[in-house]
Coordinates of N, CA and C and ligand atoms in Angstrom, one line a residue:
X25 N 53.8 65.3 153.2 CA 55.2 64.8 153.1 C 56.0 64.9 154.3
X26 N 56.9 63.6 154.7 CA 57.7 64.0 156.1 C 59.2 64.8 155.3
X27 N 59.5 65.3 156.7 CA 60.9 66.5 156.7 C 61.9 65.4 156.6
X28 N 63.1 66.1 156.1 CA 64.1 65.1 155.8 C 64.5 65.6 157.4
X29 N 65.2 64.1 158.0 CA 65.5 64.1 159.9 C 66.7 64.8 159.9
X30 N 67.0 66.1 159.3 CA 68.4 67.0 159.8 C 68.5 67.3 161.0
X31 N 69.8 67.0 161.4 CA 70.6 67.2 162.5 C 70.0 68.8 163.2
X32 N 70.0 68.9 164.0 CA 69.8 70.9 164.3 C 71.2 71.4 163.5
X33 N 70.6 72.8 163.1 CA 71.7 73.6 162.2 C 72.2 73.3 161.0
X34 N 71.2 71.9 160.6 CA 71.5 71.3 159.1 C 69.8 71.7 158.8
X35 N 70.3 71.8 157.0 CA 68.8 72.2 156.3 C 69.3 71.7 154.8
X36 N 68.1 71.7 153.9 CA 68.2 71.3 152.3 C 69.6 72.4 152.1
X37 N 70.0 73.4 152.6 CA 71.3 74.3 152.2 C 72.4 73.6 152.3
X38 N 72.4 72.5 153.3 CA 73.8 72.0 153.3 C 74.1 71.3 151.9
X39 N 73.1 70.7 151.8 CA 73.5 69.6 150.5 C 74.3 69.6 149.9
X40 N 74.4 71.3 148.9 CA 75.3 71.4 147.7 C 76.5 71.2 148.4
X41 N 76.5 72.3 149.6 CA 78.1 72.2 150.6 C 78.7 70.8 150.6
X42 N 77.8 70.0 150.5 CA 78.6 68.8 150.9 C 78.9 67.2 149.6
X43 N 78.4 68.1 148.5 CA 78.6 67.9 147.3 C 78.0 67.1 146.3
X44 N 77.0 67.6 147.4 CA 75.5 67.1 145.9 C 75.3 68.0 145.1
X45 N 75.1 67.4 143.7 CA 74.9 68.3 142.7 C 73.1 69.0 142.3
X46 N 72.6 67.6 142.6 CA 70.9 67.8 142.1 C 70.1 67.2 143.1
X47 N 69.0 67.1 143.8 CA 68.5 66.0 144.6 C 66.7 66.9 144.3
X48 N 65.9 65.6 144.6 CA 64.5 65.8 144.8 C 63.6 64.8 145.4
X49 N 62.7 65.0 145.8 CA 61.7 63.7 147.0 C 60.8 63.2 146.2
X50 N 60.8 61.8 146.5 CA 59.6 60.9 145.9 C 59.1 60.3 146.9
X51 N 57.8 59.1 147.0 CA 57.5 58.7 148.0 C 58.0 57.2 147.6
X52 N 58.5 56.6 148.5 CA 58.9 55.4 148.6 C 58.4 54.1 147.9
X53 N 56.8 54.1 147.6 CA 55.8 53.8 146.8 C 56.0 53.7 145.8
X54 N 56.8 54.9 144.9 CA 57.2 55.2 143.8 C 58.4 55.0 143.5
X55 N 59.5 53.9 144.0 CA 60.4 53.2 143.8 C 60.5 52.2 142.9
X56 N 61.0 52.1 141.5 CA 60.6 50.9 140.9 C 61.6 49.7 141.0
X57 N 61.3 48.5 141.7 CA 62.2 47.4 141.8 C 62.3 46.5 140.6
X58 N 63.3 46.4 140.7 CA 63.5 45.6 139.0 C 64.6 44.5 139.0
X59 N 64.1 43.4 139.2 CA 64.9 42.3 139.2 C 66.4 42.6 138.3
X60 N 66.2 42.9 137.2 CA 67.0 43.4 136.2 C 68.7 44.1 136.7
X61 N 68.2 44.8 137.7 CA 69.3 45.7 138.6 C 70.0 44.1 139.5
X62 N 69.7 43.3 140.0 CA 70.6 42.8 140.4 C 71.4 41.7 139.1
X63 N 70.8 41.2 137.8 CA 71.1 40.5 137.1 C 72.4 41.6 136.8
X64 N 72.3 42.5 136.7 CA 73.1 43.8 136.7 C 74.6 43.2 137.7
X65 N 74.4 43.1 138.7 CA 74.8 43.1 139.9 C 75.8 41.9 139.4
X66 N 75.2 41.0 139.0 CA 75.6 39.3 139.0 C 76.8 39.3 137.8
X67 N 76.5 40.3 136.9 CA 77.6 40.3 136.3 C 78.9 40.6 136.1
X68 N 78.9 41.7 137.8 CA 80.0 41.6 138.1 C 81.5 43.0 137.6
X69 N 80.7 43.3 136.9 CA 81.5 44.4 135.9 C 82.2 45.3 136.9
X70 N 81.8 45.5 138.2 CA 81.9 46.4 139.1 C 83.6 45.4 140.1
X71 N 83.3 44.1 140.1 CA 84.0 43.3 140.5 C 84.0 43.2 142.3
X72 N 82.5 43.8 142.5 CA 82.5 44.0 143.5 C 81.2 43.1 144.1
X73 N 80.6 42.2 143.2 CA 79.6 41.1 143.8 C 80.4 40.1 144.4
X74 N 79.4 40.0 145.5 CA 80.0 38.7 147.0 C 81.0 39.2 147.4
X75 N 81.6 40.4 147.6 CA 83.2 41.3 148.3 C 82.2 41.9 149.4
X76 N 81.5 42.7 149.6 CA 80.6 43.2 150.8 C 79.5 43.0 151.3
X77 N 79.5 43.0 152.6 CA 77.7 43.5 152.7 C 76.6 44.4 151.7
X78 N 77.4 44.8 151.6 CA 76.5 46.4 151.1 C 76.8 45.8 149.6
X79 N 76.9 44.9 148.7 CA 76.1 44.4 147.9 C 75.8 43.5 147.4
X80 N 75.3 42.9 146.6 CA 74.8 41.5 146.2 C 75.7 40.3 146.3
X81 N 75.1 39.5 146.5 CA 73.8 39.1 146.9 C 73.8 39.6 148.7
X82 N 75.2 40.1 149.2 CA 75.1 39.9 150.6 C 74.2 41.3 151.5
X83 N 73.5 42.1 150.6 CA 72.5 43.0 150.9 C 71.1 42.6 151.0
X84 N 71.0 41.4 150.3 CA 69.5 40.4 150.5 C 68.7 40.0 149.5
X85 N 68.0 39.6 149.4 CA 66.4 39.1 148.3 C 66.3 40.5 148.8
X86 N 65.5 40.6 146.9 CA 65.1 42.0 146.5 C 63.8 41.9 147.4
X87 N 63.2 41.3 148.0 CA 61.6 41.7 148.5 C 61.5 42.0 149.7
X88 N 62.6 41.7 150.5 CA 63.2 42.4 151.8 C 64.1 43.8 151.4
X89 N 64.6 44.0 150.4 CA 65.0 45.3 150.1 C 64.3 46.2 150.3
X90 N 63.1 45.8 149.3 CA 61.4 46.5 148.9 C 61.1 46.9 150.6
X91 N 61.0 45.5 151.1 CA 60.6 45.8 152.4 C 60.9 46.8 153.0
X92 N 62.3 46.7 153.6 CA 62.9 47.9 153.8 C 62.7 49.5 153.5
X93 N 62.9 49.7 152.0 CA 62.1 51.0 152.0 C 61.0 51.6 151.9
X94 N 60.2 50.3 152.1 CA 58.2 50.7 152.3 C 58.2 50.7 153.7
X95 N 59.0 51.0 154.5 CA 58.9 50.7 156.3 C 59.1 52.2 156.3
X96 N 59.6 53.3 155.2 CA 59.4 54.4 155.2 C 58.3 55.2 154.2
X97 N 58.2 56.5 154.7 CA 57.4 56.9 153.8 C 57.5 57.8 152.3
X98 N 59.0 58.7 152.8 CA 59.5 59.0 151.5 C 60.4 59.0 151.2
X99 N 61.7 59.5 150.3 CA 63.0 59.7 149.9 C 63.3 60.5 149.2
X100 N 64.5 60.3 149.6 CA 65.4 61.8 148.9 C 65.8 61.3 148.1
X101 N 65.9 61.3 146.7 CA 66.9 61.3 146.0 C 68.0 61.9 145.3
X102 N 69.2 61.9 145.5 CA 70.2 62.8 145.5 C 71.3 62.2 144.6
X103 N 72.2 63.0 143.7 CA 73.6 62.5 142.9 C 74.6 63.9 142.9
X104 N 75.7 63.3 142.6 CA 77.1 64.3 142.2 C 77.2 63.7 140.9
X105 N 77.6 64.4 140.5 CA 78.4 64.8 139.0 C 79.9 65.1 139.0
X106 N 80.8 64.3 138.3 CA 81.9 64.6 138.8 C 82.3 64.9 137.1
X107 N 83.5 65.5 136.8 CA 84.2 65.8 135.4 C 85.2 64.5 134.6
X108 N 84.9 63.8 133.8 CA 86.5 63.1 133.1 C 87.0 63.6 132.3
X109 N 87.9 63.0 132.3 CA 88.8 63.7 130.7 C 88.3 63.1 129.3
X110 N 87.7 62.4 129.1 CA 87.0 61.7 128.2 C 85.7 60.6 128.6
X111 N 85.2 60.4 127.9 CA 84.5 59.0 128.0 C 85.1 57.4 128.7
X112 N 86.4 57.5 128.1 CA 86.9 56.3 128.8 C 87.9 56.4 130.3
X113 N 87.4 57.6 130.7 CA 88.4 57.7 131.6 C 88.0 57.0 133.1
X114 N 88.6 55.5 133.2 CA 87.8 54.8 134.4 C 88.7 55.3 135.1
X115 N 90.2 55.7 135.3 CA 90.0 56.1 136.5 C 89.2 57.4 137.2
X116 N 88.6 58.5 136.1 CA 88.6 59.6 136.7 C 86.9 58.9 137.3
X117 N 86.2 58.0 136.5 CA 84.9 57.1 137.6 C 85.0 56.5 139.0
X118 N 86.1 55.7 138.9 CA 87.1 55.4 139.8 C 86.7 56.7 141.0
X119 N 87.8 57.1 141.2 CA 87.5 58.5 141.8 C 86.3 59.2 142.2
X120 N 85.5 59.3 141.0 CA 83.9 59.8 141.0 C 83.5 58.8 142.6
X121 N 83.4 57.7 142.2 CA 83.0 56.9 143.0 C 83.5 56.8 144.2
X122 N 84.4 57.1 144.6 CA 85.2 57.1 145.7 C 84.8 58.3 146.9
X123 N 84.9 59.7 145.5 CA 84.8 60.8 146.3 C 82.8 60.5 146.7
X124 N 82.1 60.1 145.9 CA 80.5 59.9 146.0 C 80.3 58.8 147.2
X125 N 81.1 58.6 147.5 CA 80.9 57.9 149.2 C 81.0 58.4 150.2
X126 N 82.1 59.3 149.5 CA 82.7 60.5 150.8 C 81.0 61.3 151.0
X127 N 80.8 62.0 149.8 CA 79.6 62.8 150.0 C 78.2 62.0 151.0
X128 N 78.0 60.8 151.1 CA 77.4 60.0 151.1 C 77.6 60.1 153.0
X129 N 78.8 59.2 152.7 CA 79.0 59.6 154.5 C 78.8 61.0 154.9
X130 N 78.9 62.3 154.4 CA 78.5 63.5 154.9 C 77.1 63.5 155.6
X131 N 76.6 63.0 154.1 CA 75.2 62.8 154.5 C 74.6 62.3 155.5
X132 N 75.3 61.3 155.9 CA 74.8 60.6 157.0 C 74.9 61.2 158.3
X133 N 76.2 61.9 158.0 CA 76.2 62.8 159.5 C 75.3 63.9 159.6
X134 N 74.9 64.3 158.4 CA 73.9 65.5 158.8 C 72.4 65.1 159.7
X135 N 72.3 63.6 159.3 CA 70.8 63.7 159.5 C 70.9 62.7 161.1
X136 N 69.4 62.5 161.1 CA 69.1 61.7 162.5 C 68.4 60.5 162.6
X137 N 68.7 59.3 162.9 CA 67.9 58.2 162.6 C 66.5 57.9 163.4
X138 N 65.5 57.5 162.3 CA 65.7 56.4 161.5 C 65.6 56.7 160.5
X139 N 66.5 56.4 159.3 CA 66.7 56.2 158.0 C 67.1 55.5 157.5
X140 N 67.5 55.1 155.9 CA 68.1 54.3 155.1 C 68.1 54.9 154.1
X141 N 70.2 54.9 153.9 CA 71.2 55.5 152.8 C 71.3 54.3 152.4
X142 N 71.4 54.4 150.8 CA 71.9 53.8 149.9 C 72.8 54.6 148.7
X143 N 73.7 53.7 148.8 CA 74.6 54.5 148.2 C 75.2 53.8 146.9
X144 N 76.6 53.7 146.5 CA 77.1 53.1 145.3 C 77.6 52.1 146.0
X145 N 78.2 51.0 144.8 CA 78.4 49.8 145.2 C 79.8 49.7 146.4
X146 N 80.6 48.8 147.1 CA 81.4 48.6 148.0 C 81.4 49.3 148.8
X147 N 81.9 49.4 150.1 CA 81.7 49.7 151.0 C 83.7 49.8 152.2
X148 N 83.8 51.6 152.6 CA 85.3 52.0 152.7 C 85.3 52.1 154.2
X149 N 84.6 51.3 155.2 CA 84.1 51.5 156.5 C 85.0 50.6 156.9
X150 N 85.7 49.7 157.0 CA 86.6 48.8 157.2 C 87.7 48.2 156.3
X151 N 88.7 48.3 156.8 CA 90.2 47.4 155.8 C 89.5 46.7 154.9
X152 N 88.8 45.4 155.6 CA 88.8 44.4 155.1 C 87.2 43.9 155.6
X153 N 86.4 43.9 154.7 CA 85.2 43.6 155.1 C 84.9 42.0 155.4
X154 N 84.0 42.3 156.5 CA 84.1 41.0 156.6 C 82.6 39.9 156.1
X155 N 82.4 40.3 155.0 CA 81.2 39.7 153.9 C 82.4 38.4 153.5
X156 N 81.7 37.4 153.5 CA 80.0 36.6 154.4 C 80.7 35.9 155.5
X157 N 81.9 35.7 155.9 CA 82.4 35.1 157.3 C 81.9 35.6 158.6
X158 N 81.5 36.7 159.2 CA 81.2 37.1 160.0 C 79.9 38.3 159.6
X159 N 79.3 38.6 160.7 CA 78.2 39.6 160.6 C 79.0 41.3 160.4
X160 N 78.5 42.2 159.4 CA 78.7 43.5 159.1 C 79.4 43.9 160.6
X161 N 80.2 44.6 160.3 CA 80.7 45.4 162.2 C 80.0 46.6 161.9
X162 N 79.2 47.6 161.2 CA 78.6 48.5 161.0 C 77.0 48.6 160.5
X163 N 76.3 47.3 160.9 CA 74.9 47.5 160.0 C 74.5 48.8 160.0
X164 N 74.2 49.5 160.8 CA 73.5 50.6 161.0 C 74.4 52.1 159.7
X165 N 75.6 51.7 160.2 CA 76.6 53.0 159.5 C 76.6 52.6 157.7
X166 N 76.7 51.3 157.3 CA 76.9 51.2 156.1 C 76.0 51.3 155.0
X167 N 75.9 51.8 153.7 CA 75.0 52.1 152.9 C 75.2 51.2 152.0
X168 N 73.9 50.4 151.6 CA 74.0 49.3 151.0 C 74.2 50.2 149.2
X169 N 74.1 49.3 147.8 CA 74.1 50.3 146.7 C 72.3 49.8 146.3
X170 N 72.5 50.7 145.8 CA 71.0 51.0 145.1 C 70.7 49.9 144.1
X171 N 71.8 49.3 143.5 CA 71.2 48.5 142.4 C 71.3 47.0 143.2
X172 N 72.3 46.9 144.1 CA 72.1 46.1 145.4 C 70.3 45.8 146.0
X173 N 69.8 46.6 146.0 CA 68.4 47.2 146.7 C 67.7 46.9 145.1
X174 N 68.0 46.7 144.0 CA 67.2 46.2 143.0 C 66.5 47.3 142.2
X175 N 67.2 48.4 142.6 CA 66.9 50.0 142.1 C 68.1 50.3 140.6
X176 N 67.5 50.6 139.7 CA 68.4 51.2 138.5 C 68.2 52.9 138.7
X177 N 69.4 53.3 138.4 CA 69.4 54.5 138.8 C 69.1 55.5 137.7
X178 N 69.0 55.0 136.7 CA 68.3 55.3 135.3 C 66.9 56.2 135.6
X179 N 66.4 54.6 136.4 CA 64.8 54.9 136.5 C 64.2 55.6 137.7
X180 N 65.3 55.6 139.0 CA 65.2 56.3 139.8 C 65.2 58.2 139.9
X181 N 66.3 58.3 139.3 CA 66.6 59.2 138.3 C 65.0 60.3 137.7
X182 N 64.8 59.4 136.9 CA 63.2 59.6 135.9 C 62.0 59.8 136.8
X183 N 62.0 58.8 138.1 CA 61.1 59.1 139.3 C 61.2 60.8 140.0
X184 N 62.4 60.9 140.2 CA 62.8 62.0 140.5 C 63.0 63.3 140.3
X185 N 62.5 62.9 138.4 CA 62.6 64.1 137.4 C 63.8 65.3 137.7
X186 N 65.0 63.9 137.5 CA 66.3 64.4 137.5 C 66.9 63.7 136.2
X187 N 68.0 64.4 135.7 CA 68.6 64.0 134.5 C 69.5 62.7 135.4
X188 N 69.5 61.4 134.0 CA 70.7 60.8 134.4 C 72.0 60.8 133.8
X189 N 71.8 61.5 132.5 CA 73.0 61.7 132.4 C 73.6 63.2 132.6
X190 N 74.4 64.0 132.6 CA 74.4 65.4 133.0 C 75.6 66.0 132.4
X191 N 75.8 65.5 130.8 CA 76.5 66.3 129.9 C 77.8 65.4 129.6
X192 N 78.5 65.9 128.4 CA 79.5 64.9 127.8 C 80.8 64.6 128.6
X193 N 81.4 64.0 129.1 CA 82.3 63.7 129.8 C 82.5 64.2 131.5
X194 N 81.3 63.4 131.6 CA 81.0 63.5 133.2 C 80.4 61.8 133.4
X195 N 80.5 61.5 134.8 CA 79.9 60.6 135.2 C 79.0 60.7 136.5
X196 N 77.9 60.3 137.0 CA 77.2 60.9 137.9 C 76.9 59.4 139.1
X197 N 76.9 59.6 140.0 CA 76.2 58.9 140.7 C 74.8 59.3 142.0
X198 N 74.5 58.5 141.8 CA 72.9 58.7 142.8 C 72.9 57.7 144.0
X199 N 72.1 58.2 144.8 CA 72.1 57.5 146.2 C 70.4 58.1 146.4
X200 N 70.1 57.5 147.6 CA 68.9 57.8 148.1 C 68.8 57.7 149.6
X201 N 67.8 58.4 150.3 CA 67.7 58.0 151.5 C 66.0 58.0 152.3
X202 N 66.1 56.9 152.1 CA 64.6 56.4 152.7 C 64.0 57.0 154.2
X203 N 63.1 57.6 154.3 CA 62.8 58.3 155.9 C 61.5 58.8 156.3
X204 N 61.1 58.7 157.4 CA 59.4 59.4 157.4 C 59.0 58.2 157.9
X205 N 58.1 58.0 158.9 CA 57.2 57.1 158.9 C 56.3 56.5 157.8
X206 N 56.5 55.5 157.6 CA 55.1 54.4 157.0 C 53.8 55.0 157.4
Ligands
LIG27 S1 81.0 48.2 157.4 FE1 82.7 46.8 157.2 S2 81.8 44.7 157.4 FE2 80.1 46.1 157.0 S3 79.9 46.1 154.7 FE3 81.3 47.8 155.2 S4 83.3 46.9 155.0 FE4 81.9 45.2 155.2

């Protein structure tokens, strides 16, 4: 199995510090693509299809997604767990999701490229993104979302022999990051 590419003076110890709650490695092989995740996508619930790069459709055909992370050989899979006040509480998801970007960009700083982060849907790297008039100003920096990539996080999750849900009035998100040689 390849090392995850930490920065020197970064190790699996930083993780929690930087506000992952659970993470574990699969090989990239064992990613299951499922059309299903972008029909997901198309519907919009998120209100965030055709607003960025970083997701649908303007992340790509699922078979260049696939592509993408079989150009590596394993991955991390990693989530936070954040607390609501109830079940309906979209802003405290809201938030969840906001601060799970933050963690996300941590991540990125710890490690060393080449990789590929995937993260949750939209993308806080510019004001105003500029999906589809112009090309990404950050290909390299921005983390496309997972179900973008045609990944349910359900099943990703279950690959990783991590819980997806993680107790009553919490919401969790997952990201992943593809790395190692092919
Ligand atoms: S980096 Fe900027 S241009 Fe690229 S997806 Fe994010 S917001 Fe859009």
């Amino acid at each position: 199995m390849a090392t995850l590419p930490f920065k020197p003076n970064y190790s699996l110890d930083d993780l929690p510090k930087i506000g992952i709650t659970r993470y574990g490695f699969i090989k990239t092989t064992d990613i299951v693509f499922d059309p299903q995740a972008l029909k997901l996508c198309e519907s919009n619930a998120c209100r965030r299809y055709g607003k960025y790069w970083t997701c649908a459709p303007g992340s790509g055909p699922l078979e260049q997604s696939k592509a993408t992370c079989h150009s590596y050989s394993d991955a991390l899979v990693f989530c936070s767990v954040y607390e609501l006040e109830d079940s309906y509480d979209v802003e405290g998801m809201a938030r969840g999701g906001t601060e799970f970007r933050n963690v996300c960009d941590r991540l990125y700083d710890l490690l060393t490229p080449p990789f590929k982060l995937l993260s949750t849907g939209g993308c806080h790297l510019c004001k105003t993104c500029t999906y589809p008039d112009a090309p990404c100003r950050f290909p390299d920096r921005m983390s496309p979302s997972i179900s973008s990539y045609g990944i349910i996080a359900a099943k990703l999750a279950d690959c990783a022999g991590m819980p997806y849900i993680n107790g009553e009035n919490t919401v969790t998100y997952f990201g992943l990051v593809c790395f190692g040689k092919a």
